[in-house]
Amino acid sequence: MFLSELVQPVTVLKGAGPAAAAHLARLGITTVADLLRHYPREWEDRSRRVPMKDWNSSAVCTDVTVLAHDWIFGRARTKTLKIYVEDETARACLICFNQPWLQRQLPPGTRCRLYGNFSYKYGDIQSTDFEIEPLSAHGAPSAEGGFVAAGILPVYPLTEGLHQKSLRKLTRLALDAFAPSLQNELPDSIIARDRLLSKSAAITAVHFPASQGELAQAKQTLIYEELFFLEVMVGRRAMARKRGTGHDVQRVSPALNTLQQNLLNRLPFSITSGQAAAVAEINADMDSPYPMARLLQGDVGSGKTLVSFLAALKAVQGGGQAALLAPTELLARQHAESAAALLEPLGVRIAFLTGNMKTAGRQQLLSALAAGEIDIAAGTHALFSQDVTYRNLRLVIVDEQHRFGVIQRQAIMDKGDTPDLLMMSATPIPRSLAMTVFGDLDISVIRDLPPGRKTIKTHLKMQSNVHDVYDFVRGELAAGHQAYFVYPLIEAGDDDTDVADTDARANSFGLKDAVSMSRHLAQNVFPGFPLALLHSKVDDDEKRHTMEAFRRGEIKILAATSVVEVGVDVPNANCMVIEHAERFGLAALHQMRGRVGRGHAQSYCFLVYASPLTDDGKTRLNVMRETSDGFVIAEEDLKLRGPGQVAGVEQSGYFALGLADPVRDAEELARARADAFAMLEANPHFDHPANLLSADN
């Protein structure tokens, strides 16, 4: 049978009574399969003897003799057992919290096997973290389980009320009863080619390996199996997409069409080679018989929006409509304004649709959209409202795709008849993640930036030195430039933004906020320069007027929250000051830094932080200082936050991985993808063996 078929409750195992079952359930373990897939987080090698005298350099693993007992007396007449032991090299003391029965089990003179971590306190080598078992007359452990004497032992994630010894015992019982009958899940050809273990041997060895070599082979087998079937799932999604009805419009060539060429002729610059390659790939997709599903990714300022406009022109010249979906009204309006400036002179009809439109104007716009009198509609979630109808929706463009869920993307796709889909991400997605969550999509990457862009100089400053930052920015303002000041809160007590540390969400005491700091900056720091405030609670009309005034240079300083992370493009702004930068995630920091550096002047980003910093906070700030490469930053973000959070699919089931790590195991992931896609090409109905038993397959 397959591992997933071991649906017997854990209570079939001796020792797994109602109390143990309740503890296991808190770890998500209810069946025997769950128990065997609860992999160790690390392994302790107890095959190597470490005498007591080496307690300071390693965990001790030695045979000892019990010398004597003593008691520590506490308040309310409580007492704790102390056991003195020695081996041939040194004497030590075991502090036995809540284990008074060891007095009876280990009388003086008992020979025992001991494993533990020791320290020097109160004149003794002592331990509160140890395992001890009596030895028989023949020198073997006499206690049931014998785990102290084992060679390499698993260390599992636990919960309150559950101990390593009991979980090891239950896992051993489950392996003895069920592992011998487990069938292989990977194809035999792959097992033989890579010299992998059978499923039975791998699942046994990953819990209780006979050697480090066997453990490595077991992990290799199970990691590859997880990645292989993950890519099988991805490949089947890709195949399902290509089984769609296909396009019904006659197309002729992936080369630039007339509208696209006319737009390029009007531009005062040439597009980059990365943009040109992306346009060619998109055109080829849109000319294919299958609906396009492509992810366009590139760093901040790489020119993705222009590429999306060129894609929209492809749809429009083919007789269709395009919808450009953005997560915020600010960004959607900017797209609509940019599209109007660039495309309306070509005869393309542009509309802007949000949920805040007045009824009369909205109804007129919806009628025009349904009649095909609008070619490109830019907007927010309103684009897929129930009352919105398109005449011939041929292309859906989703900007900042990670801000939309799968259901939302599908809602707008359902407005057309299998339209092409172009998703854009200004936060570069690591290759390892792209092959998993987005593995059923084709991917275009724009790596180059428009010529003439200067690297943004990034500086870290402690909060106590923030006045140095103010002095520098004052000089840039006097030279005619503009600046952003970003804060983690709207007002004291709020929690408005992309706060990276969980602690910060729970405690905002002492954090600067945008409202009070805007007053402080205007009155005390930069009294001669016009300043405005922008955050998510500001009325949409006021947001628009504020941003228009900032773009025109009438406002010199914008104090804001992370609402400026996306969709703000002011070339004259060359200073970004992020206070309490340690409270923001890497992706947010990179996006906010990308708001400057859009003009010809040298730009600067100041990350102002407060002590003490967490380890993750230090890592984030150092990454920002050391690199401006969005792809490097994305990889580091993935390492820190995990793939589910970065991709926004933490609850989707895509990342139900036990041992595999898409970042660490990137090479295995690439090989598993090639194997899985080759298998599906040879056998389109190939699936996980356990699934093949269902009636649906």
XYZ file of C-alpha atoms in Angstrom:
697
model
C 0.000 0.000 0.000
C 0.984 3.659 -0.350
C 1.892 5.793 2.639
C -1.132 8.063 2.232
C -3.384 5.014 2.555
C -2.348 4.430 6.173
C -5.474 6.152 7.458
C -5.699 4.082 10.632
C -5.985 6.333 13.698
C -2.851 6.629 15.815
C -4.790 5.025 18.658
C -4.194 1.613 17.013
C -0.637 1.886 18.373
C 0.120 0.660 21.877
C 0.573 3.616 24.183
C -1.439 6.067 22.081
C -4.402 6.502 24.379
C -6.871 9.415 24.399
C -4.455 11.802 26.138
C -1.563 11.029 23.760
C -3.929 11.258 20.776
C -5.030 14.722 21.895
C -1.406 15.877 22.160
C -0.599 14.432 18.722
C -3.651 16.102 17.192
C -2.234 19.507 18.154
C 0.673 18.669 15.829
C -1.743 17.693 13.041
C -1.140 13.975 13.650
C -4.325 11.894 13.655
C -3.435 8.913 11.429
C -0.511 6.531 11.105
C 0.424 8.271 7.818
C 0.536 11.630 9.620
C 2.824 10.129 12.261
C 5.267 8.691 9.708
C 5.287 11.980 7.796
C 6.097 13.917 10.978
C 9.771 14.058 10.100
C 12.537 14.863 12.594
C 13.803 18.434 12.712
C 17.307 17.141 13.472
C 19.148 13.976 14.476
C 21.379 13.255 17.476
C 24.357 11.026 16.787
C 24.784 8.872 19.887
C 27.047 6.345 18.233
C 30.113 8.311 19.332
C 31.038 8.154 22.999
C 31.710 11.567 24.607
C 33.087 11.311 28.185
C 31.996 13.604 30.972
C 35.260 15.572 30.895
C 34.333 16.889 27.404
C 30.980 18.335 28.581
C 31.989 21.839 27.526
C 32.530 21.009 23.832
C 29.732 18.550 23.038
C 26.696 16.727 24.346
C 27.838 13.975 26.711
C 27.156 10.337 25.753
C 28.716 7.957 28.237
C 28.173 5.098 30.706
C 27.954 6.249 34.326
C 27.518 4.861 37.833
C 24.965 6.392 40.193
C 26.805 7.591 43.309
C 24.193 9.197 45.555
C 20.905 11.085 45.829
C 20.157 14.481 47.327
C 17.239 16.948 47.332
C 16.824 20.642 46.580
C 14.133 22.161 48.807
C 12.068 25.034 47.456
C 9.115 27.096 48.578
C 5.851 25.514 49.726
C 7.739 22.368 50.748
C 8.553 21.458 47.123
C 11.657 19.391 46.520
C 13.658 18.363 43.464
C 15.764 15.233 43.178
C 19.520 15.473 42.510
C 21.416 12.400 41.301
C 25.215 12.317 41.441
C 26.876 10.195 38.743
C 30.382 9.603 37.437
C 32.178 7.945 34.554
C 35.882 7.196 34.360
C 36.707 10.851 33.639
C 34.564 13.099 35.861
C 31.682 13.433 38.309
C 28.431 15.309 37.599
C 25.001 16.118 39.010
C 21.605 15.525 37.347
C 18.800 17.929 38.365
C 15.613 15.856 38.011
C 12.750 18.353 37.820
C 9.366 16.601 38.206
C 11.023 13.164 38.092
C 11.045 11.946 41.722
C 10.519 8.336 40.587
C 14.124 8.227 39.384
C 15.105 7.823 43.059
C 13.582 4.335 42.984
C 14.560 3.498 39.401
C 18.220 4.503 39.817
C 19.496 3.576 43.268
C 23.193 4.136 44.120
C 25.433 1.677 42.336
C 23.238 1.425 39.204
C 25.117 1.413 35.901
C 23.423 3.626 33.296
C 23.749 4.977 29.790
C 23.563 8.824 29.915
C 23.045 11.447 27.182
C 22.758 15.128 28.008
C 23.907 18.729 27.769
C 25.915 19.967 30.753
C 27.067 23.267 32.225
C 29.051 24.333 35.286
C 26.932 25.831 38.084
C 27.226 26.111 41.858
C 30.500 24.202 41.888
C 29.196 21.177 39.952
C 29.054 19.926 36.375
C 25.290 19.587 36.083
C 22.431 19.021 33.653
C 18.683 19.539 33.571
C 18.491 18.339 29.940
C 19.376 14.654 29.876
C 18.178 11.119 29.141
C 19.257 8.178 31.252
C 18.530 4.428 31.140
C 19.771 1.569 33.337
C 22.121 -0.962 31.754
C 21.654 -4.719 32.118
C 24.349 -6.993 33.508
C 25.550 -7.458 29.927
C 25.954 -3.706 29.330
C 22.833 -3.259 27.166
C 19.989 -0.850 28.035
C 17.377 -2.665 30.081
C 14.624 -0.055 29.841
C 11.962 -0.400 27.145
C 12.923 1.497 24.012
C 16.657 1.647 24.563
C 16.875 5.084 22.938
C 19.774 6.400 24.969
C 21.945 3.600 23.586
C 20.777 4.043 19.998
C 23.220 5.214 17.317
C 21.402 8.121 15.601
C 18.152 9.336 17.119
C 15.414 11.592 15.707
C 14.547 14.879 17.396
C 10.945 15.782 16.559
C 8.952 19.001 16.754
C 6.878 18.623 19.939
C 3.929 20.171 21.719
C 3.098 20.555 25.399
C 2.539 17.196 27.056
C 4.434 15.222 24.413
C 7.997 14.029 24.961
C 10.712 12.836 22.596
C 10.869 9.396 24.196
C 7.142 8.691 23.806
C 7.026 10.018 20.234
C 10.061 7.929 19.267
C 8.423 4.859 20.751
C 5.140 5.411 18.851
C 7.011 6.056 15.596
C 9.063 2.889 16.041
C 5.868 0.872 16.625
C 4.272 2.346 13.501
C 7.342 1.572 11.394
C 7.535 -2.019 12.641
C 3.848 -2.591 11.878
C 3.399 -0.782 8.567
C 6.681 0.156 6.863
C 7.439 -3.310 5.413
C 4.259 -3.222 3.299
C 4.809 0.266 1.807
C 5.011 0.460 -1.999
C 7.315 2.720 -3.990
C 5.737 5.958 -5.238
C 8.524 7.192 -7.494
C 8.819 5.421 -10.851
C 11.218 2.457 -10.643
C 13.301 3.933 -13.462
C 14.114 7.040 -11.379
C 14.859 4.987 -8.248
C 17.312 2.844 -10.210
C 18.885 5.755 -12.084
C 19.565 7.817 -8.947
C 20.218 4.827 -6.656
C 17.476 5.907 -4.295
C 16.022 3.831 -1.474
C 12.704 2.029 -1.635
C 9.851 3.873 0.094
C 9.873 1.349 2.940
C 13.615 1.721 3.515
C 13.555 5.517 3.142
C 10.711 6.119 5.594
C 12.366 3.841 8.144
C 15.841 5.316 7.740
C 14.703 8.939 7.933
C 13.413 8.241 11.442
C 15.967 5.708 12.694
C 19.004 5.590 10.388
C 21.727 2.999 10.917
C 24.398 5.468 9.777
C 24.889 9.021 8.553
C 25.191 7.672 5.008
C 21.834 5.914 5.225
C 20.245 9.070 6.638
C 21.592 11.122 3.718
C 20.247 8.592 1.221
C 16.825 8.520 2.910
C 16.578 12.308 2.865
C 17.658 12.396 -0.791
C 14.939 9.877 -1.681
C 12.090 11.587 0.165
C 13.082 15.106 -0.902
C 13.181 14.070 -4.538
C 9.847 12.268 -4.217
C 8.193 15.382 -2.751
C 9.585 17.660 -5.454
C 8.782 15.205 -8.244
C 5.101 14.933 -7.347
C 4.900 18.673 -6.719
C 6.062 19.186 -10.300
C 3.649 16.499 -11.521
C 0.858 18.608 -10.012
C 2.273 21.737 -11.650
C 2.599 19.960 -15.000
C -0.960 18.664 -14.869
C -2.194 22.231 -14.256
C -0.250 23.376 -17.302
C -1.744 20.557 -19.406
C -5.250 21.368 -18.179
C -4.775 24.975 -19.262
C -3.701 23.904 -22.734
C -6.736 21.665 -23.038
C -8.857 24.832 -23.067
C -10.985 25.774 -26.051
C -8.223 27.906 -27.539
C -8.437 31.142 -29.491
C -11.034 31.744 -32.152
C -9.252 34.739 -33.732
C -7.072 34.276 -36.797
C -3.527 35.405 -36.057
C -0.582 35.468 -38.331
C 2.778 36.461 -36.820
C 4.568 36.899 -33.481
C 6.272 40.003 -34.873
C 5.211 43.526 -33.891
C 1.853 44.568 -35.289
C 1.024 48.034 -36.619
C -0.239 49.495 -33.333
C 2.780 48.203 -31.435
C 5.204 49.607 -33.989
C 3.390 52.954 -33.988
C 3.762 53.167 -30.209
C 7.486 52.400 -30.360
C 7.936 55.040 -33.058
C 6.386 57.668 -30.772
C 8.644 56.925 -27.811
C 11.589 59.308 -27.234
C 13.769 56.317 -26.302
C 14.418 52.741 -27.389
C 13.151 49.849 -25.323
C 15.736 47.613 -23.648
C 16.708 44.201 -24.961
C 14.887 42.620 -21.999
C 11.675 44.450 -22.867
C 12.003 43.506 -26.540
C 12.499 39.833 -25.668
C 9.459 39.870 -23.363
C 7.286 41.456 -26.074
C 8.392 38.821 -28.581
C 7.548 36.012 -26.144
C 4.151 37.529 -25.383
C 3.333 38.014 -29.063
C 4.256 34.399 -29.804
C 2.003 33.246 -26.956
C -0.897 35.337 -28.147
C -0.486 33.914 -31.663
C -0.537 30.331 -30.390
C -3.689 28.198 -30.394
C -3.645 28.089 -26.584
C -4.511 30.884 -24.150
C -1.399 32.643 -22.886
C -0.531 32.247 -19.196
C 2.673 34.207 -18.648
C 4.344 35.805 -15.657
C 6.290 38.958 -16.479
C 8.763 39.787 -13.753
C 11.434 42.395 -13.452
C 12.958 44.735 -10.965
C 11.568 48.111 -9.977
C 11.798 50.486 -12.942
C 12.542 47.802 -15.551
C 9.661 48.861 -17.804
C 7.047 46.137 -17.278
C 4.139 48.566 -17.699
C 5.244 49.535 -21.199
C 5.498 45.847 -22.111
C 1.961 45.313 -20.822
C 0.715 48.217 -22.990
C 2.319 46.596 -26.030
C 0.576 43.323 -25.134
C -2.726 45.194 -24.857
C -2.197 46.654 -28.334
C -1.766 43.113 -29.659
C -5.206 42.219 -28.286
C -6.799 45.457 -29.519
C -5.534 45.133 -33.098
C -6.876 41.556 -33.095
C -10.364 42.912 -32.405
C -10.417 42.335 -28.657
C -10.377 44.227 -25.392
C -7.828 44.261 -22.564
C -8.362 44.675 -18.832
C -5.526 45.934 -16.621
C -6.151 44.996 -12.995
C -4.246 46.841 -10.237
C -4.474 46.366 -6.450
C -4.977 50.037 -5.526
C -6.908 52.926 -7.028
C -3.726 55.016 -6.978
C -1.860 52.521 -9.165
C -4.865 51.830 -11.397
C -5.349 55.551 -12.032
C -1.661 55.967 -12.845
C -1.882 53.117 -15.362
C -4.980 54.674 -16.927
C -3.317 58.085 -17.192
C -0.136 56.604 -18.679
C -2.147 54.521 -21.140
C -4.188 57.557 -22.162
C -1.059 59.619 -22.790
C 0.666 56.918 -24.844
C -2.154 55.050 -26.558
C -5.036 57.448 -27.176
C -3.018 59.263 -29.901
C -2.979 55.880 -31.682
C -6.779 55.799 -31.664
C -7.047 53.386 -28.712
C -9.967 54.040 -26.359
C -9.038 53.957 -22.633
C -11.302 53.829 -19.546
C -10.736 53.911 -15.796
C -13.073 51.912 -13.566
C -13.136 51.733 -9.757
C -15.746 50.976 -7.157
C -15.960 54.644 -6.153
C -17.429 55.896 -9.435
C -20.749 57.710 -9.264
C -23.722 55.741 -10.544
C -24.443 57.770 -13.712
C -20.884 57.812 -14.974
C -20.366 54.176 -14.051
C -23.432 53.025 -15.960
C -22.368 54.929 -19.062
C -18.887 53.386 -18.880
C -20.298 49.849 -18.397
C -22.539 50.269 -21.424
C -19.588 51.373 -23.545
C -17.508 48.434 -22.286
C -20.262 45.943 -23.137
C -20.698 47.489 -26.583
C -16.993 47.224 -27.389
C -16.552 51.010 -27.453
C -13.687 50.771 -24.934
C -10.490 48.983 -25.920
C -8.549 48.967 -22.635
C -10.042 49.235 -19.151
C -7.742 49.919 -16.206
C -9.083 49.555 -12.718
C -9.266 47.779 -9.395
C -11.488 44.910 -8.261
C -14.367 46.730 -9.930
C -13.179 45.264 -13.248
C -14.678 41.907 -12.296
C -17.792 43.114 -10.462
C -20.941 41.159 -11.233
C -22.452 43.949 -13.353
C -19.360 44.366 -15.574
C -19.607 42.844 -19.069
C -17.030 42.922 -21.853
C -17.752 42.730 -25.561
C -14.686 40.622 -26.313
C -12.173 40.384 -23.464
C -9.032 38.904 -25.032
C -6.295 39.861 -22.554
C -6.226 40.157 -18.766
C -3.209 41.932 -17.251
C -2.777 41.564 -13.478
C -0.287 44.001 -11.987
C 1.302 43.245 -8.602
C -0.125 39.737 -8.996
C 0.840 38.653 -5.466
C -1.797 41.028 -4.077
C -4.599 39.064 -5.720
C -5.774 35.598 -4.785
C -6.369 32.735 -7.189
C -10.149 33.215 -6.917
C -9.915 36.924 -7.749
C -7.767 36.251 -10.808
C -10.232 33.616 -11.959
C -13.150 36.029 -11.471
C -11.804 38.435 -14.077
C -10.722 35.595 -16.385
C -14.328 34.407 -16.370
C -15.362 37.741 -17.929
C -13.927 36.542 -21.241
C -13.841 33.379 -23.341
C -10.464 31.857 -22.340
C -8.613 35.199 -22.568
C -4.843 35.465 -22.517
C -3.384 36.131 -19.053
C -0.342 38.280 -18.309
C 0.622 38.578 -14.647
C 3.239 41.123 -13.597
C 5.378 41.237 -10.494
C 7.568 44.158 -9.467
C 8.895 41.935 -6.704
C 11.131 39.492 -8.549
C 10.188 35.900 -7.815
C 13.048 33.478 -7.156
C 13.512 30.791 -9.790
C 12.949 28.037 -7.241
C 9.592 29.545 -6.267
C 8.604 30.269 -9.854
C 9.042 26.567 -10.694
C 6.621 25.607 -7.938
C 3.750 28.035 -7.385
C 4.001 29.493 -10.902
C 5.398 26.393 -12.559
C 2.422 26.049 -14.907
C 3.110 29.517 -16.322
C 5.627 30.634 -18.886
C 7.950 33.252 -17.432
C 9.493 36.341 -18.985
C 12.207 38.153 -17.055
C 13.389 41.715 -17.680
C 16.798 41.926 -16.039
C 18.133 45.139 -17.581
C 17.169 48.672 -16.585
C 16.739 51.634 -18.923
C 20.114 53.225 -19.770
C 21.225 56.135 -17.613
C 19.711 54.828 -14.369
C 22.064 55.370 -11.438
C 22.378 52.955 -8.521
C 20.560 54.242 -5.452
C 23.008 54.828 -2.603
C 21.671 53.099 0.503
C 22.759 54.018 4.037
C 21.882 52.538 7.441
C 21.457 55.039 10.262
C 20.661 54.520 13.923
C 17.670 56.444 15.233
C 19.991 58.477 17.460
C 21.714 59.834 14.321
C 18.551 60.700 12.407
C 19.402 64.430 12.505
C 22.341 63.714 10.183
C 19.815 62.333 7.708
C 17.600 65.407 8.101
C 20.575 67.686 7.405
C 21.472 65.777 4.226
C 17.888 65.775 2.931
C 17.623 69.506 3.639
C 20.530 70.063 1.270
C 18.874 68.005 -1.478
C 15.602 69.886 -1.020
C 17.454 73.181 -1.297
C 18.938 71.919 -4.569
C 15.405 71.545 -5.936
C 14.748 67.861 -5.301
C 11.949 66.131 -3.362
C 11.843 63.511 -0.607
C 9.730 60.746 0.911
C 9.566 60.011 4.635
C 7.935 56.655 5.404
C 6.686 55.434 8.802
C 5.293 52.079 9.983
C 2.098 53.536 11.518
C -0.567 56.033 10.528
C -1.096 57.243 14.102
C 0.136 56.080 17.498
C -1.572 52.789 18.314
C -2.323 51.875 14.681
C -0.710 49.009 12.759
C -1.098 50.018 9.146
C 1.653 48.557 7.108
C 3.896 45.698 6.028
C 5.425 45.023 9.447
C 7.880 42.172 9.180
C 8.384 41.236 12.834
C 5.483 39.588 14.654
C 6.500 41.403 17.836
C 5.902 44.735 16.115
C 2.316 43.822 15.324
C 1.676 43.087 18.961
C 3.501 46.137 20.342
C 3.638 49.463 18.524
C 4.727 51.394 21.624
C 7.498 53.845 20.814
C 7.111 53.665 17.029
C 6.991 56.894 15.055
C 3.804 57.470 13.076
C 3.106 59.392 9.887
C 0.544 61.820 11.319
C 2.605 63.176 14.210
C 5.874 63.070 12.266
C 4.370 65.036 9.387
C 3.628 67.835 11.866
C 7.094 67.563 13.420
C 8.864 67.617 10.055
C 6.809 70.562 8.793
C 7.132 72.690 11.939
C 10.550 71.802 13.340
C 12.737 70.137 10.714
C 11.821 71.476 7.254
C 9.683 74.591 7.928
C 10.549 76.199 4.600
C 9.414 73.307 2.383
C 5.792 72.365 1.560
C 4.863 68.962 3.042
C 1.849 66.676 2.635
C 0.591 63.539 4.369
C -0.461 60.334 2.599
C -1.793 57.094 4.103
C -4.510 54.506 3.541
C -7.171 56.419 5.498
C -6.851 59.532 3.344
C -9.846 60.051 1.035
C -9.199 58.866 -2.545
C -9.790 62.304 -4.044
C -7.364 63.850 -1.554
C -4.808 61.119 -2.359
C -5.081 61.944 -6.041
C -4.741 65.698 -5.510
C -1.772 65.164 -3.158
C 0.058 62.939 -5.624
C -0.609 65.281 -8.543
C 0.792 68.196 -6.505
C 3.824 66.104 -5.541
C 4.437 65.160 -9.184
C 4.214 68.825 -10.194
C 6.762 69.731 -7.518
C 4.354 71.926 -5.526
C 4.845 69.581 -2.564
C 8.484 68.949 -1.680
C 8.104 66.349 1.084
C 5.682 63.436 1.268
C 5.239 61.889 4.723
C 3.527 58.556 4.312
C 3.078 54.934 5.264
C 3.817 52.077 2.890
C 1.037 53.242 0.538
C 3.923 54.699 -1.490
C 5.336 51.184 -1.957
C 3.552 50.778 -5.297
C 2.522 53.058 -8.116
C 4.259 56.321 -7.223
C 6.502 57.658 -9.995
C 8.056 61.086 -9.390
C 11.422 61.428 -11.203
C 12.406 64.563 -9.243
C 12.169 62.771 -5.882
C 15.654 61.513 -5.027
C 15.568 60.908 -1.239
C 13.748 58.035 0.495
C 13.895 58.017 4.299
C 12.337 54.957 5.962
C 12.140 55.320 9.744
C 11.898 52.134 11.820
C 13.104 50.313 8.726
C 13.644 47.202 10.840
C 9.854 46.811 11.021
C 9.360 46.360 7.270
C 9.855 43.237 5.175
C 12.523 42.982 2.478
C 10.022 43.157 -0.369
C 8.445 46.336 1.032
C 11.837 47.961 1.642
C 12.949 47.177 -1.914
C 9.718 48.517 -3.386
C 9.867 51.729 -1.370
C 13.508 52.293 -2.288
C 12.415 51.902 -5.904
C 10.265 55.037 -5.633
C 13.467 57.065 -6.052
C 16.163 56.678 -8.669
C 13.684 57.381 -11.472
C 15.295 60.592 -12.687
C 18.773 61.707 -13.755
C 19.942 62.906 -10.321
C 21.792 60.669 -7.872
C 19.266 59.164 -5.456
C 19.579 58.076 -1.835
C 17.784 55.729 0.536
C 18.231 56.032 4.307
C 17.147 53.067 6.436
C 16.780 54.472 9.942
C 16.548 51.760 12.600
C 16.047 51.505 16.341
C 17.918 49.142 18.650
C 17.831 46.385 19.629
C 17.565 44.634 16.275
C 16.367 41.044 15.914
C 18.572 38.673 13.916
C 16.095 38.827 11.024
C 16.036 42.624 11.252
C 19.825 42.768 10.980
C 19.749 40.408 8.010
C 17.141 42.451 6.151
C 18.928 45.752 6.609
C 22.308 44.313 5.633
C 20.825 42.770 2.483
C 19.355 46.146 1.521
C 22.693 47.875 2.072
C 24.720 45.304 0.164
C 22.609 44.847 -2.976
C 20.062 46.581 -5.163
C 19.439 43.448 -7.252
C 15.787 42.583 -6.773
C 16.386 38.935 -7.622
C 19.014 38.574 -4.893
C 16.688 40.337 -2.461
C 13.841 38.014 -3.458
C 15.966 34.933 -2.716
C 16.870 36.320 0.708
C 13.224 37.160 1.368
C 12.296 33.585 0.486
C 14.876 32.244 2.944
C 13.576 34.491 5.718
C 9.832 34.205 5.217
C 9.327 30.884 3.481
C 7.719 30.171 0.111
C 4.111 30.246 1.275
C 4.269 33.810 2.580
C 6.241 35.147 -0.373
C 3.863 33.619 -2.901
C 0.707 34.358 -0.945
C -0.350 30.696 -1.061
C 0.454 29.655 2.494
C -2.945 28.009 2.924
C -3.283 26.672 -0.604
C -1.711 23.259 -0.151
C 1.020 23.990 -2.698
C 3.678 23.819 -0.029
C 2.766 20.699 1.920
C 6.433 19.710 1.883
C 7.937 17.735 4.724
C 11.677 17.632 4.001
C 12.133 19.481 0.711
C 13.065 23.162 0.546
C 12.674 24.853 -2.865
C 15.611 27.195 -2.144
C 18.075 24.770 -0.616
C 17.094 21.983 -3.017
C 16.971 24.120 -6.167
C 19.082 21.683 -8.219
C 16.923 18.713 -7.229
C 13.829 20.783 -8.000
C 15.058 21.471 -11.540
C 15.797 17.769 -12.132
C 12.473 16.731 -10.613
C 10.681 19.183 -12.893
C 12.392 17.777 -15.976
C 11.542 14.218 -14.901
C 7.929 15.058 -14.096
C 7.282 16.909 -17.353
C 8.958 14.131 -19.357
C 6.772 11.562 -17.593
C 3.637 13.581 -18.334
C 4.632 13.996 -21.968
C 4.967 10.216 -22.312
C 1.878 9.518 -20.209
C -0.486 12.512 -19.869
C -2.552 10.632 -17.289
C 0.380 9.987 -14.956
C -0.388 11.039 -11.393
C 0.654 10.319 -7.844
C 0.114 6.565 -7.392
C -2.163 7.080 -4.399
C -4.454 9.293 -6.509
C -4.649 6.720 -9.292
C -6.743 4.520 -7.021
C -9.601 7.032 -7.002
C -12.514 6.820 -9.380
C -11.695 10.209 -10.877
C -8.477 8.958 -12.473
